[in-house]
């Protein structure tokens, strides 16, 4: 992912916008601004939680790598892809 | 997060993070409703996990109660409108012996289309006179038996007409025959490859020949429009055309038609892939069909009251409408994956090897456990090494795990007959009796079933080096053991 794309995605789903999302334990996500709902898987929920706490992309990837015991690079590229996805929906 | 370099179990199973929007409000298989998880703990009153424990997975579960209720309901719909009616059970729809005998106990004739099906009906104890013998390939030997046993033979082509006549002549008998007709009702694609075509005059010619033969008794007319006919008026048109033809040949030939057989084709509550709306919204009730069919029959035979001819018996050969929802398939999740396009996927222990109808239906899929989270678009793959082995291309399911049970329905029609012996063994089929007892009605296959018909020529009796000096290897002992069970063999030693 190019830096500018990522920056765009990140800016769209950063801060308040993300904190507004209601995320349930079962992975049900509700966006009160649009009324749209989503399903997020367990790893996605973890990343959302990190991002909502205003952790940056790297910290979220670090969390993911540790909790799932996978290499940091793998976690990082997955979080980038996840952010692109979020950027499309929010 | 604290650093921890010592080996530990991951807190979370790895899967790339993923989010999927719910497409609320878009029309889907469930109409405009938001899809809701369909969950069941039992099928036909029996606990799914208990069935799995006792009989394995996958497992076909059949309901005697539902089967009897279905055929009674359909027969009643016709009988209250046209007294003289009879159901012919189309064996190919599901020829498990117990299923056939339940329907015979309910008074259904056997509708068979091959030597195998004819012999099966006889082996079950159905007398020849209660067999309708359809199909385009009836060999001489089986026709000799059918004529001798008084079966009603539905003629498909002129060569067959001549053959049946010759067989009956040789036996000094008069064979009871009906003409299978094909014609255009204007509603469904005509199945013009079966029987005699009406519009071209072929049917009239066949009627003339049959009527003139001292060895054939032309007693009926038959046609089968096709399958899953969603328009009751198609049957109205069919009955009208058949009655018109009956009247025509009865006035031109010395024949008396006492059976009008309208074939099968009534739909079941299954979801055809080509149809967007759910079956509850598109499948007319049996009474709507019966109304049109019997109403037309009454109208088109009214003239007979002024003649000395009686009213014909109405025979219908419904297959799927009778058995489809009387059987479900229990299958288990073997593993799960996330596809590159983000969709969830599961591999099941049952695929198109057992569910041939998955090629044209979107079967209902129900989960059995506790609620486990939001629904997501999921693909269900079967166990075959074939890309087209897909049970559902897209179904809303909660997150699945290996070992989960799924209940697929309805599956009673055309699976226990069209299933494939390919890659996997075919599993147990059980029947839930009316009193709730459960018994196996078709035992699961094992290696002996799969190899029973194989024959090994002597020189192929062993897989390795059957000829002295051709090279031996360490598998000889195993090969020797296996081959002993098949044939005498030669094997080279040391
Ligand atoms: C002659 C005949 N009768 C009856 C049937 C049963 O059809 P269905 O299961 O659609 O009722 C068939 C099926 O192809 C058939 O060919």
Coordinates of C-alpha atoms and ligand atoms in Angstrom, one line a residue:
Chain A
X1 CA 0.0 0.0 0.0
X2 CA 1.4 3.4 -0.8
X3 CA 1.9 5.9 2.0
X4 CA -0.6 8.4 0.6
X5 CA -3.4 5.8 0.2
X6 CA -2.8 4.6 3.7
X7 CA -2.7 8.1 5.1
X8 CA -6.1 8.7 3.4
X9 CA -7.6 5.6 4.8
X10 CA -6.2 6.3 8.3
X11 CA -7.4 9.9 8.3
X12 CA -10.9 8.8 7.3
X13 CA -11.3 6.4 10.0
X14 CA -9.3 7.9 12.8
X15 CA -10.3 9.6 16.0
X16 CA -13.9 10.3 16.8
X17 CA -15.3 8.5 13.8
X18 CA -13.9 5.3 15.0
X19 CA -14.8 5.9 18.7
X20 CA -18.4 6.4 17.7
X21 CA -18.7 2.8 16.5
X22 CA -20.5 0.5 18.8
X23 CA -18.8 -2.9 18.8
X24 CA -20.3 -5.9 20.5
X25 CA -18.5 -8.9 21.9
X26 CA -19.9 -11.1 19.2
X27 CA -18.5 -8.8 16.5
X28 CA -21.5 -6.8 15.6
X29 CA -20.6 -3.3 14.7
X30 CA -23.0 -0.4 14.4
X31 CA -22.1 3.0 12.9
X32 CA -24.6 5.5 14.4
X33 CA -23.7 8.1 11.8
X34 CA -24.9 6.1 8.8
X35 CA -27.1 3.5 10.5
X36 CA -24.9 0.9 8.7
X37 CA -24.0 -2.3 10.6
X38 CA -21.2 -4.7 10.0
X39 CA -19.8 -8.0 11.1
X40 CA -16.2 -7.9 12.3
X41 CA -14.2 -11.0 13.0
X42 CA -12.2 -11.5 16.2
X43 CA -8.9 -10.2 15.0
X44 CA -10.7 -7.3 13.4
X45 CA -12.3 -6.5 16.7
X46 CA -9.0 -6.5 18.4
X47 CA -7.6 -4.0 15.8
X48 CA -10.7 -1.9 16.1
X49 CA -10.3 -1.8 19.9
X50 CA -6.7 -0.6 19.5
X51 CA -7.5 2.0 16.9
X52 CA -10.4 3.3 19.1
X53 CA -8.0 3.7 21.9
X54 CA -6.0 5.9 19.4
X55 CA -3.3 3.5 19.1
X56 CA -1.6 3.9 15.7
X57 CA -1.3 1.4 13.0
X58 CA 2.0 0.0 14.3
X59 CA 0.7 -0.5 17.8
X60 CA -2.4 -2.2 16.5
X61 CA -0.2 -4.5 14.4
X62 CA 2.0 -5.2 17.4
X63 CA -1.1 -6.2 19.5
X64 CA -2.3 -8.5 16.8
X65 CA 1.1 -10.1 16.3
X66 CA 1.4 -10.8 20.0
X67 CA -2.1 -12.1 20.6
X68 CA -2.1 -14.3 17.6
X69 CA 1.6 -15.2 17.7
X70 CA 2.3 -14.2 14.1
X71 CA 5.2 -12.3 12.6
X72 CA 4.9 -8.5 12.9
X73 CA 5.2 -8.0 9.2
X74 CA 2.2 -10.2 8.6
X75 CA 0.2 -8.4 11.2
X76 CA 1.2 -5.0 9.8
X77 CA 0.2 -5.8 6.2
X78 CA -3.1 -7.3 7.4
X79 CA -3.9 -4.2 9.5
X80 CA -3.2 -2.0 6.5
X81 CA -5.6 -4.0 4.4
X82 CA -8.2 -3.8 7.2
X83 CA -7.8 0.0 7.3
X84 CA -8.3 0.2 3.6
X85 CA -11.5 -1.7 4.1
X86 CA -12.7 0.5 6.9
X87 CA -11.9 3.6 4.8
X88 CA -14.3 2.3 2.1
X89 CA -17.2 1.8 4.6
X90 CA -16.9 4.7 7.0
Chain B
X1 CA 1.4 -4.5 25.9
X2 CA 4.1 -6.2 28.0
X3 CA 6.9 -7.9 26.3
X4 CA 6.9 -11.7 26.6
X5 CA 9.4 -13.7 24.7
X6 CA 8.7 -17.1 26.3
X7 CA 6.7 -19.6 24.2
X8 CA 2.9 -19.2 24.9
X9 CA -0.3 -20.2 23.3
X10 CA -1.8 -17.4 21.2
X11 CA -4.7 -15.7 22.8
X12 CA -6.5 -15.5 19.5
X13 CA -6.6 -17.8 16.5
X14 CA -4.9 -16.1 13.6
X15 CA -7.1 -14.8 10.8
X16 CA -6.6 -11.6 8.9
X17 CA -8.8 -8.9 10.4
X18 CA -11.9 -8.4 8.4
X19 CA -15.1 -6.3 8.4
X20 CA -18.1 -6.9 6.3
X21 CA -21.1 -4.6 5.9
X22 CA -24.6 -6.0 6.3
X23 CA -26.7 -5.2 3.3
X24 CA -29.9 -4.4 5.1
X25 CA -32.8 -3.5 2.9
X26 CA -31.4 -5.1 -0.2
X27 CA -33.6 -7.8 -1.5
X28 CA -32.3 -11.2 -0.8
X29 CA -33.4 -14.8 -0.7
X30 CA -35.6 -14.0 2.3
X31 CA -37.5 -11.2 0.5
X32 CA -37.0 -7.8 2.1
X33 CA -36.4 -9.1 5.6
X34 CA -33.0 -9.0 7.3
X35 CA -31.7 -12.5 7.2
X36 CA -32.1 -14.2 10.6
X37 CA -30.1 -17.2 11.7
X38 CA -32.0 -20.4 11.2
X39 CA -31.2 -22.8 14.1
X40 CA -32.6 -26.2 15.0
X41 CA -31.6 -28.6 17.7
X42 CA -33.6 -31.6 16.4
X43 CA -34.9 -32.9 13.1
X44 CA -38.2 -34.7 12.9
X45 CA -38.3 -34.7 16.7
X46 CA -34.9 -36.4 17.1
X47 CA -31.8 -34.6 18.6
X48 CA -29.3 -33.8 15.8
X49 CA -26.2 -34.5 18.0
X50 CA -27.7 -37.8 19.1
X51 CA -28.3 -38.9 15.6
X52 CA -24.8 -38.0 14.6
X53 CA -23.4 -39.9 17.6
X54 CA -25.4 -43.0 16.8
X55 CA -25.2 -43.0 13.0
X56 CA -22.3 -40.8 12.0
X57 CA -22.0 -37.8 9.8
X58 CA -23.0 -37.1 7.1
X59 CA -26.5 -38.6 7.6
X60 CA -29.7 -38.6 5.7
X61 CA -32.7 -38.5 8.0
X62 CA -36.1 -39.4 6.6
X63 CA -39.5 -38.9 8.2
X64 CA -42.1 -41.6 7.8
X65 CA -44.8 -39.3 9.3
X66 CA -44.0 -36.4 6.9
X67 CA -43.9 -38.7 3.9
X68 CA -47.2 -40.3 4.6
X69 CA -48.8 -36.9 5.4
X70 CA -47.5 -35.5 2.1
X71 CA -48.8 -38.2 -0.1
X72 CA -52.2 -38.2 1.7
X73 CA -52.5 -34.5 1.3
X74 CA -51.8 -34.5 -2.4
X75 CA -54.0 -37.5 -3.0
X76 CA -56.8 -35.9 -1.1
X77 CA -56.5 -32.7 -3.1
X78 CA -57.2 -34.7 -6.3
X79 CA -59.6 -37.3 -4.9
X80 CA -62.1 -34.7 -3.5
X81 CA -62.3 -33.1 -7.0
X82 CA -62.1 -36.2 -9.2
X83 CA -63.1 -39.4 -7.4
X84 CA -61.2 -41.9 -9.5
X85 CA -57.5 -41.0 -8.9
X86 CA -54.3 -42.8 -8.2
X87 CA -50.7 -41.9 -7.4
X88 CA -47.8 -43.5 -9.2
X89 CA -44.6 -43.4 -7.1
X90 CA -41.8 -42.3 -9.4
X91 CA -39.0 -44.6 -8.2
X92 CA -36.2 -42.5 -9.5
X93 CA -37.1 -39.7 -7.2
X94 CA -36.0 -41.8 -4.2
X95 CA -35.8 -45.5 -4.5
X96 CA -34.7 -46.4 -1.0
X97 CA -36.8 -49.5 -0.3
X98 CA -38.4 -48.2 2.9
X99 CA -39.5 -45.0 1.1
X100 CA -41.0 -47.0 -1.7
X101 CA -42.9 -49.3 0.7
X102 CA -44.2 -46.5 2.8
X103 CA -45.8 -45.1 -0.4
X104 CA -47.0 -48.5 -1.6
X105 CA -48.7 -48.9 1.8
X106 CA -50.4 -45.6 1.1
X107 CA -51.8 -47.1 -2.1
X108 CA -49.3 -45.7 -4.6
X109 CA -48.5 -47.7 -7.8
X110 CA -44.9 -48.1 -8.8
X111 CA -43.8 -45.8 -11.7
X112 CA -40.6 -47.3 -13.0
X113 CA -38.4 -46.4 -16.0
X114 CA -35.8 -49.1 -16.4
X115 CA -35.2 -52.9 -16.0
X116 CA -33.5 -52.1 -12.6
X117 CA -36.5 -50.1 -11.3
X118 CA -38.9 -52.7 -12.6
X119 CA -37.0 -55.5 -10.9
X120 CA -36.7 -53.5 -7.7
X121 CA -40.5 -52.9 -7.5
X122 CA -41.1 -56.7 -8.1
X123 CA -38.5 -57.6 -5.5
X124 CA -40.3 -55.3 -3.0
X125 CA -43.4 -57.4 -3.7
X126 CA -45.3 -55.0 -5.9
X127 CA -47.5 -57.0 -8.3
X128 CA -47.0 -56.5 -12.1
X129 CA -50.5 -55.0 -12.5
X130 CA -49.5 -52.2 -10.0
X131 CA -46.5 -51.2 -12.1
X132 CA -46.5 -48.4 -14.7
X133 CA -43.5 -49.0 -16.9
X134 CA -42.3 -45.8 -18.4
X135 CA -38.9 -44.8 -19.9
X136 CA -37.3 -44.7 -23.3
X137 CA -35.1 -47.9 -22.9
X138 CA -37.0 -51.0 -22.1
X139 CA -35.1 -54.1 -23.4
X140 CA -36.7 -57.2 -24.7
X141 CA -36.0 -59.3 -21.6
X142 CA -37.7 -57.0 -19.2
X143 CA -40.6 -56.3 -21.6
X144 CA -41.2 -60.1 -21.7
X145 CA -41.4 -60.1 -17.9
X146 CA -43.6 -57.0 -17.8
X147 CA -46.0 -58.3 -20.4
X148 CA -46.3 -61.7 -18.7
X149 CA -46.9 -60.0 -15.3
X150 CA -49.5 -57.6 -16.7
X151 CA -47.7 -54.3 -16.1
X152 CA -49.0 -51.2 -17.9
X153 CA -46.4 -50.3 -20.5
X154 CA -46.1 -46.7 -21.6
X155 CA -44.8 -46.7 -25.1
X156 CA -42.1 -44.2 -26.0
X157 CA -41.5 -44.8 -29.7
X158 CA -42.6 -46.9 -32.7
X159 CA -39.8 -49.5 -32.3
X160 CA -40.9 -50.1 -28.8
X161 CA -44.5 -50.4 -29.9
X162 CA -43.4 -53.1 -32.4
X163 CA -41.3 -54.8 -29.8
X164 CA -44.1 -55.0 -27.2
X165 CA -46.5 -56.3 -29.9
X166 CA -44.0 -59.0 -30.9
X167 CA -43.4 -60.0 -27.2
X168 CA -47.2 -60.1 -26.5
X169 CA -47.8 -62.1 -29.7
X170 CA -45.1 -64.6 -28.7
X171 CA -46.8 -65.0 -25.3
X172 CA -50.3 -65.1 -26.8
X173 CA -51.3 -62.2 -24.6
X174 CA -52.7 -58.7 -25.0
X175 CA -50.3 -56.2 -23.5
X176 CA -51.9 -53.2 -21.7
X177 CA -50.3 -50.1 -23.1
X178 CA -50.5 -46.4 -22.9
X179 CA -49.1 -43.8 -25.3
X180 CA -46.7 -41.3 -23.9
X181 CA -47.4 -38.0 -25.6
X182 CA -45.5 -34.8 -26.0
X183 CA -47.0 -31.5 -27.1
X184 CA -46.7 -27.8 -26.5
X185 CA -48.9 -26.3 -23.8
X186 CA -47.4 -22.8 -24.3
X187 CA -46.3 -22.7 -20.7
X188 CA -43.2 -24.8 -20.4
X189 CA -40.5 -26.0 -22.7
X190 CA -41.9 -29.2 -24.3
X191 CA -40.0 -32.4 -23.4
X192 CA -40.3 -33.5 -27.0
X193 CA -37.8 -36.2 -26.8
X194 CA -40.1 -38.5 -24.9
X195 CA -43.1 -40.3 -26.4
X196 CA -45.0 -39.5 -29.5
X197 CA -45.4 -35.9 -30.8
X198 CA -49.0 -34.8 -31.1
X199 CA -48.7 -31.8 -33.4
X200 CA -46.8 -33.7 -36.1
X201 CA -49.4 -36.5 -36.3
X202 CA -46.9 -39.1 -34.8
X203 CA -49.2 -39.8 -31.9
X204 CA -52.3 -40.4 -34.1
X205 CA -50.3 -42.8 -36.2
X206 CA -49.2 -44.7 -33.0
X207 CA -52.8 -44.8 -31.7
X208 CA -53.9 -46.3 -35.1
X209 CA -51.2 -49.0 -35.0
X210 CA -51.9 -49.9 -31.3
X211 CA -55.6 -49.9 -31.8
X212 CA -55.3 -52.2 -34.9
X213 CA -53.1 -54.7 -33.1
X214 CA -54.7 -57.8 -31.6
X215 CA -51.9 -58.0 -29.1
X216 CA -52.1 -54.5 -27.7
X217 CA -54.8 -53.0 -25.6
X218 CA -54.5 -49.2 -25.8
X219 CA -56.0 -48.2 -22.5
X220 CA -54.3 -44.9 -21.5
X221 CA -52.7 -41.7 -22.5
X222 CA -49.7 -40.3 -20.6
X223 CA -47.7 -37.1 -20.6
X224 CA -45.1 -35.5 -18.3
X225 CA -44.7 -31.8 -18.8
X226 CA -41.4 -31.4 -17.1
X227 CA -40.4 -30.8 -13.6
X228 CA -40.9 -28.0 -11.0
X229 CA -43.8 -26.6 -13.0
X230 CA -44.8 -23.4 -11.2
X231 CA -47.8 -22.5 -13.3
X232 CA -51.0 -24.6 -12.6
X233 CA -52.5 -23.5 -15.9
X234 CA -49.8 -25.5 -17.7
X235 CA -51.6 -28.6 -16.3
X236 CA -55.0 -27.2 -17.3
X237 CA -53.8 -27.0 -20.9
X238 CA -52.2 -30.4 -20.7
X239 CA -55.4 -32.0 -19.6
X240 CA -57.4 -30.2 -22.3
X241 CA -55.0 -31.4 -25.0
X242 CA -55.0 -34.9 -23.7
X243 CA -58.8 -35.1 -23.5
X244 CA -59.2 -33.7 -27.0
X245 CA -56.9 -36.4 -28.3
X246 CA -58.7 -39.1 -26.3
X247 CA -62.0 -38.0 -27.8
X248 CA -60.4 -38.0 -31.3
X249 CA -59.0 -41.5 -31.2
X250 CA -61.9 -43.0 -29.4
X251 CA -64.1 -41.8 -32.3
X252 CA -61.8 -42.8 -35.1
X253 CA -60.4 -46.1 -33.6
X254 CA -61.8 -49.0 -31.7
X255 CA -60.3 -48.0 -28.3
X256 CA -61.5 -47.1 -24.9
X257 CA -59.2 -44.9 -22.9
X258 CA -59.6 -45.4 -19.2
X259 CA -56.4 -43.8 -17.8
X260 CA -55.2 -40.2 -18.2
X261 CA -51.8 -40.0 -16.6
X262 CA -50.5 -36.5 -16.2
X263 CA -47.0 -37.4 -15.0
X264 CA -45.2 -35.5 -12.3
X265 CA -43.7 -32.1 -12.1
X266 CA -45.4 -30.5 -9.1
X267 CA -42.8 -28.3 -7.3
X268 CA -41.6 -28.8 -3.8
X269 CA -40.8 -26.1 -1.2
X270 CA -37.2 -25.9 -2.4
X271 CA -35.5 -22.7 -3.8
X272 CA -34.5 -23.0 -7.4
X273 CA -31.3 -21.1 -8.1
X274 CA -32.8 -19.4 -11.1
X275 CA -35.7 -17.9 -9.1
X276 CA -35.1 -14.9 -6.9
X277 CA -38.0 -15.1 -4.5
X278 CA -38.3 -17.7 -1.8
X279 CA -40.4 -20.9 -2.4
X280 CA -43.0 -19.8 0.1
X281 CA -43.8 -16.9 -2.3
X282 CA -43.6 -18.7 -5.7
X283 CA -44.8 -22.3 -5.2
X284 CA -48.6 -22.5 -5.5
X285 CA -50.5 -24.8 -3.2
X286 CA -51.4 -28.3 -4.2
X287 CA -55.1 -27.3 -4.2
X288 CA -54.5 -24.7 -6.9
X289 CA -53.1 -27.4 -9.1
X290 CA -55.8 -29.9 -8.3
X291 CA -58.4 -27.3 -8.9
X292 CA -57.2 -26.5 -12.4
X293 CA -56.4 -30.2 -13.3
X294 CA -59.7 -31.6 -12.1
X295 CA -61.7 -28.7 -13.2
X296 CA -60.5 -29.0 -16.7
X297 CA -61.0 -32.8 -16.6
X298 CA -64.6 -32.4 -15.5
X299 CA -65.2 -29.8 -18.3
X300 CA -63.4 -31.8 -21.0
X301 CA -65.1 -35.1 -20.2
X302 CA -68.6 -33.8 -19.7
X303 CA -69.6 -35.1 -23.2
X304 CA -69.0 -38.7 -21.9
X305 CA -72.2 -38.6 -19.9
X306 CA -74.0 -38.7 -23.2
X307 CA -72.1 -41.7 -24.4
X308 CA -71.7 -45.1 -22.9
X309 CA -68.1 -44.4 -21.9
X310 CA -67.0 -44.1 -18.3
X311 CA -64.8 -41.5 -16.9
X312 CA -61.1 -42.1 -17.0
X313 CA -58.9 -42.7 -14.0
X314 CA -56.6 -39.7 -13.2
X315 CA -53.1 -40.9 -12.5
X316 CA -50.4 -38.5 -11.3
X317 CA -46.8 -39.4 -10.7
X318 CA -45.6 -36.7 -8.3
X319 CA -42.1 -37.3 -7.1
X320 CA -40.4 -34.3 -5.5
X321 CA -43.6 -32.8 -4.1
X322 CA -44.2 -36.0 -2.2
X323 CA -40.7 -36.8 -0.8
X324 CA -38.5 -33.6 -0.9
X325 CA -39.3 -32.2 2.5
X326 CA -39.5 -35.6 4.1
X327 CA -35.7 -35.8 4.3
X328 CA -32.9 -33.7 5.6
X329 CA -29.1 -34.1 5.5
X330 CA -27.0 -33.6 8.6
X331 CA -23.5 -32.6 7.7
X332 CA -20.5 -31.5 9.8
X333 CA -18.0 -28.7 9.3
X334 CA -14.5 -30.2 8.7
X335 CA -12.7 -26.9 8.6
X336 CA -13.1 -23.2 7.9
X337 CA -11.3 -20.7 5.8
X338 CA -11.3 -17.1 4.8
X339 CA -11.3 -16.7 1.0
X340 CA -9.1 -14.1 -0.7
X341 CA -12.2 -12.0 -1.5
X342 CA -13.0 -11.9 2.2
X343 CA -15.9 -14.3 2.4
X344 CA -16.1 -16.9 5.1
X345 CA -15.9 -20.5 3.8
X346 CA -16.4 -23.9 5.4
X347 CA -15.5 -27.4 4.1
X348 CA -18.2 -29.9 4.9
X349 CA -18.2 -33.7 5.0
X350 CA -21.0 -33.8 2.4
X351 CA -20.9 -32.2 -1.0
X352 CA -22.4 -32.7 -4.4
X353 CA -21.5 -36.4 -4.2
X354 CA -24.5 -36.7 -1.9
X355 CA -26.4 -33.6 -2.8
X356 CA -26.7 -33.7 -6.5
X357 CA -29.6 -31.2 -6.2
X358 CA -27.2 -28.6 -5.0
X359 CA -26.4 -27.9 -8.6
X360 CA -29.9 -26.4 -9.1
X361 CA -31.3 -25.6 -5.6
X362 CA -30.2 -23.2 -2.9
X363 CA -31.0 -25.5 0.0
X364 CA -31.9 -24.2 3.4
X365 CA -29.0 -24.5 5.8
X366 CA -29.6 -24.4 9.5
X367 CA -27.1 -24.4 12.4
X368 CA -27.6 -26.4 15.5
X369 CA -25.6 -25.0 18.3
X370 CA -25.8 -21.9 20.5
X371 CA -26.0 -18.5 18.8
X372 CA -22.4 -17.5 18.1
X373 CA -22.3 -14.0 16.6
X374 CA -23.4 -12.0 13.6
X375 CA -24.2 -13.6 10.3
X376 CA -21.9 -13.3 7.4
X377 CA -21.9 -14.3 3.7
X378 CA -20.5 -17.9 3.7
X379 CA -19.5 -20.4 1.0
X380 CA -20.1 -24.1 1.8
X381 CA -17.7 -26.5 0.0
X382 CA -18.1 -30.2 -0.1
X383 CA -15.3 -32.8 0.4
X384 CA -14.6 -33.6 -3.2
X385 CA -11.4 -32.5 -5.0
X386 CA -13.5 -30.7 -7.6
X387 CA -14.0 -27.0 -7.9
X388 CA -17.7 -27.3 -8.6
X389 CA -18.3 -29.2 -5.3
X390 CA -20.2 -26.3 -3.7
X391 CA -23.2 -26.9 -1.5
X392 CA -24.1 -23.2 -1.2
X393 CA -22.4 -20.4 -3.1
X394 CA -23.6 -17.8 -0.6
X395 CA -25.5 -18.3 2.6
X396 CA -25.8 -16.1 5.7
X397 CA -24.3 -18.1 8.6
X398 CA -22.7 -17.3 11.9
X399 CA -19.0 -18.0 12.3
X400 CA -18.5 -21.7 11.9
X401 CA -16.1 -24.0 13.6
X402 CA -14.8 -27.5 12.8
X403 CA -17.2 -30.1 14.3
X404 CA -20.3 -27.9 14.0
X405 CA -23.4 -29.6 12.6
X406 CA -25.5 -28.1 9.8
X407 CA -28.9 -29.3 8.7
X408 CA -29.5 -29.1 4.9
X409 CA -33.1 -29.3 3.7
X410 CA -35.2 -30.3 1.8
X411 CA -33.2 -33.1 0.2
X412 CA -35.6 -36.1 -0.2
X413 CA -36.0 -35.9 -4.0
X414 CA -33.3 -37.0 -6.4
X415 CA -30.4 -37.2 -4.0
X416 CA -30.7 -40.8 -2.7
X417 CA -31.0 -41.8 -6.4
X418 CA -28.6 -39.4 -8.2
X419 CA -25.8 -39.3 -5.6
X420 CA -22.4 -40.4 -6.8
X421 CA -20.1 -43.1 -5.7
X422 CA -17.2 -40.7 -6.1
X423 CA -14.2 -40.2 -3.7
X424 CA -16.3 -40.7 -0.6
X425 CA -18.4 -43.6 0.8
X426 CA -22.1 -42.9 0.9
X427 CA -23.4 -42.6 4.4
X428 CA -26.2 -44.1 6.4
X429 CA -29.8 -43.1 5.6
X430 CA -32.1 -43.4 8.6
X431 CA -35.9 -43.3 9.1
X432 CA -37.7 -41.7 12.0
X433 CA -40.6 -44.0 12.4
X434 CA -44.1 -42.6 13.2
X435 CA -43.6 -43.7 16.9
X436 CA -40.3 -41.8 17.1
X437 CA -38.0 -44.8 16.8
X438 CA -35.1 -44.5 14.5
X439 CA -33.7 -47.2 12.2
X440 CA -31.2 -47.4 9.3
X441 CA -32.9 -47.8 6.0
X442 CA -29.7 -47.8 3.9
X443 CA -26.4 -48.7 5.5
X444 CA -23.3 -46.7 5.0
X445 CA -21.0 -48.0 2.4
X446 CA -17.6 -49.4 3.2
X447 CA -14.6 -50.7 1.2
X448 CA -16.3 -54.1 0.5
X449 CA -19.2 -52.3 -1.2
X450 CA -16.9 -50.1 -3.2
X451 CA -14.9 -53.1 -4.4
X452 CA -17.6 -55.7 -4.7
X453 CA -18.0 -55.3 -8.5
X454 CA -14.3 -55.1 -9.3
X455 CA -12.7 -58.1 -11.0
X456 CA -8.9 -58.5 -11.3
X457 CA -7.5 -60.5 -14.2
X458 CA -4.9 -62.9 -12.9
X459 CA -1.9 -60.9 -14.2
X460 CA -3.2 -57.8 -12.3
X461 CA -3.8 -59.6 -9.1
X462 CA -1.1 -57.6 -7.3
X463 CA -0.1 -54.0 -7.6
X464 CA 3.6 -54.6 -7.7
X465 CA 5.9 -56.8 -9.9
X466 CA 3.5 -59.7 -10.6
X467 CA 6.2 -61.2 -12.9
X468 CA 9.3 -62.9 -11.5
X469 CA 12.3 -60.7 -11.9
X470 CA 10.3 -57.5 -12.7
X471 CA 11.5 -56.0 -9.5
X472 CA 10.2 -56.4 -6.0
X473 CA 9.8 -53.9 -3.3
X474 CA 9.0 -53.4 0.3
X475 CA 5.2 -53.1 -0.3
X476 CA 5.0 -56.8 -1.3
X477 CA 3.9 -58.0 2.1
X478 CA 1.0 -55.5 2.2
X479 CA 0.1 -56.2 -1.5
X480 CA 0.2 -59.9 -0.8
X481 CA -2.2 -59.5 2.1
X482 CA -4.7 -57.4 0.1
X483 CA -4.5 -59.5 -3.0
X484 CA -5.3 -62.7 -1.1
X485 CA -8.7 -61.3 -0.4
X486 CA -9.3 -60.8 -4.1
X487 CA -7.8 -63.6 -6.2
X488 CA -5.0 -66.2 -6.4
X489 CA -1.8 -64.3 -7.2
X490 CA 1.7 -64.6 -8.2
X491 CA 4.2 -62.5 -6.4
X492 CA 7.9 -62.5 -6.6
X493 CA 9.9 -63.0 -3.5
X494 CA 13.3 -61.7 -2.6
Ligands
LIG1 C1 -42.5 -39.9 -16.4 C2 -42.2 -39.2 -15.2 N1 -43.1 -39.3 -14.2 C3 -42.8 -38.7 -13.0 C4 -41.7 -38.0 -12.7 C5 -41.5 -37.3 -11.4 O1 -41.3 -36.0 -11.5 P1 -41.4 -34.9 -10.3 O2 -40.4 -35.4 -9.3 O3 -41.0 -33.6 -10.9 O4 -42.8 -34.9 -9.8 C6 -40.7 -37.9 -13.7 C7 -39.4 -37.2 -13.5 O5 -38.7 -36.8 -14.3 C8 -41.0 -38.5 -15.0 O6 -40.0 -38.5 -16.0

